[in-house]
């Protein structure tokens, strides 16, 4: 027995003393003698691996030779790992006990092994007997996170290698199957990474198929697995009909026709995004709900707390769900309290001064319990609530922007620093011409000449002319003019919303920092002689100082909207969804590219579904908290017309914005125009690591273009992404081709970059920077008054009061803070770049496992280099008195709001 263990590398054999390798009835002495001779003759092989492979081949060949008339039967064992739920409701507990009882009488879980070989008799794949999962009734009450069950199969020696396994759940309740390991075959342990919910047979009659971790390109699929590979994909695609059940695993497409609720009234109706309405947009995951009563083209909504459909395996795992719902609960409380405060003092919706905002972190919000007491008692209050005699206090965490220098946000250098090292470092561009030029259609929007003149900026260029500053790459711009101007009439007609379309000019100093030197504020022209544009420059007097502060606040509100609606939601969340849907529909789980992309697709469909339900929907959080209000998603859709997948990779994006130029002498083939551009400098290191890993991976499976072109699953995935998922842009000429390994490397590197580092850079700084509303107000309620305006006297009399009346109200601010706190939170089960669930068994390809560990080590090295950069006093945009280090691209993080950490996927 010890001999067999050594040869077969069976790790868990020791745990089952009852397990027998061969059926004793068929195991003769001559076999035993031959077995020993084979082993002794090969004991001196140089490596265990070579020994095991050659011996196994010899064993399997000779077994057939020795017993030609009758195949040897032997037992193999499955170790099945099931993950328990941490919390169960009463119904689940009752059903669990019922399942434990009925399991004893045959309503159990059965497994069937499927060989990679065909059965010459049945013309189908070779199958084992059905085996029952043992001891379910005994182990069902174990309180551990994972429970290992076993099952035993009897197979012939000519069975071949197991390539798939089917699972039938005859219980009443689903269970989460994490993995299966088969032990006892000559090839050594065979791993089946499952990570899937197995539904009861009564709800989903078919058997669930799981494939081993051995990757196969479609044309290399073993004969025994071909029909199963195709069947599994057909099941995942569905038929495009009917309402989806929460237990379904069907991936399909639909337009964004579920954001509004016209049945509640015209104020809740929203345009459909995508399809025939001339509003292009990416497709979302189809849920198939019935239409609304008042608009047959709008899909009815599922309102929280009821869950919206995403395929079952896309739903948050328990720890993620608890974190998200806990934070959501905080948000409810943070919304509830200000609502009550507003109703108590209905005339006082504004912050009176800085101390009011500071008290949100130091003292908390006081809730005087009264009629609402019962409402609150029903909510499991989070730890942030502390009881005092007068009532309950809710405290917010102090945002990181206040941690080093409470007044840093007021300074121009910090305002500028955040354009390259803040939460939206992807809008800044090199200024190509002065004055800047609009690309809007003049026939629709009228002439859009900029009001910026040379005299506005000449005094801030260190003695240069404007042209000299342009030529020396000293002038940069954050230009939101064309995004906002088409919507300003509608936005400014909303109650309590006021906005400009802004442009901000920055000058690059000799020490590598930026300073803002002019802000242009544009409104739509109301007539030929109307003054629709004004330019504000750095102040030289007290009045000018307050005007400048309000102008900067408007720039930040513009930037917050573009950040959230375009750079964050559209470019990382929405535009990735079609790639993910197509991957599940067209790439088999055994396809090597599916295995590569799998961790970068985790939870994205779920978080996007939650966003449609609660964040980007009509009257949802985004509309309530951002200046464009009900026009938020129309701004996002307008930006999609200019989205280009071929320019979404970091190097291409930096070159597009003029922030870098190609330079073959530089490490990443680029030279940054602002050397100390933390997002770009750190991002290029991560981009390079991802590209190198993807290059190793792709070249391993696709040594030439022929394999790429002939891979029907790969080509179907990419074609469906474009022609169905991004169908509104399908005819654009910029879509990259997929004909060579280099094409594939470029496409995959871009996708992994967007899902991991790009999303992290745009997401996890939201509360650290935006949680202090004056630093980055998400909306503005007043314009800057002209000298002729009645409000001008109010502004002069009490400029601070006017400033706070222009910022979000207490209710708007606290609601926004609660939401971005949620969005900035890492969950305890977060999987970061360079990490993988089951790191050594996610693929059966040893070379690829080794390449992944190399990638992981490189990510660790990059993290150390980022730490070193944050301590380098020459890099003034990330190191200095009161300056926040730039850690948003530091790969690892603990749970919570940390302002660092790069998860593998868009999962929050």
Coordinates of N, CA, C and O in Angstrom, one line a residue, residues 20 169 210 297 322 434 454 477 492 515 519 580 635 683 797:
X20 N -9.3 0.7 -1.2 CA -8.5 -0.3 -1.8 C -8.2 0.2 -3.3 O -9.1 0.6 -4.0
X169 N -28.4 16.7 -7.5 CA -28.8 17.1 -6.1 C -30.3 16.8 -5.9 O -31.2 17.4 -6.4
X210 N -19.3 19.4 -14.3 CA -18.1 20.1 -13.9 C -16.9 19.4 -14.6 O -16.8 18.2 -14.6
X297 N -42.4 49.1 -23.5 CA -41.0 49.0 -23.8 C -40.1 49.1 -22.6 O -38.9 48.8 -22.6
X322 N -22.6 40.3 3.2 CA -22.8 40.9 4.6 C -22.1 42.3 4.6 O -22.6 43.2 5.2
X434 N -4.2 77.0 -27.7 CA -4.8 78.0 -26.8 C -5.4 79.1 -27.7 O -4.7 79.6 -28.6
X454 N -5.1 85.3 -23.7 CA -3.7 85.2 -23.3 C -3.5 86.0 -22.0 O -2.8 85.6 -21.1
X477 N -4.9 70.8 -19.2 CA -6.3 71.2 -19.0 C -7.2 70.0 -18.5 O -7.0 68.9 -18.9
X492 N -30.0 73.2 -15.1 CA -30.2 74.4 -14.3 C -31.7 74.7 -14.1 O -32.0 75.6 -13.3
X515 N -0.2 74.0 -11.0 CA -1.0 75.1 -10.3 C -2.1 75.5 -11.3 O -1.8 75.7 -12.5
X519 N -9.9 79.4 -14.7 CA -11.1 78.6 -14.8 C -12.1 79.3 -15.6 O -12.4 80.4 -15.4
X580 N -18.1 40.1 -20.3 CA -18.3 39.1 -19.3 C -19.4 38.1 -19.8 O -19.3 36.9 -19.7
X635 N -26.1 61.7 -19.7 CA -24.7 62.2 -19.9 C -23.8 61.0 -20.1 O -22.9 61.0 -20.9
X683 N 0.6 53.0 -12.5 CA -0.2 52.3 -13.4 C 0.6 51.6 -14.5 O 0.4 50.4 -14.9
X797 N -21.9 90.3 1.8 CA -22.2 90.4 3.2 C -21.7 89.2 4.0 O -21.1 89.4 5.1

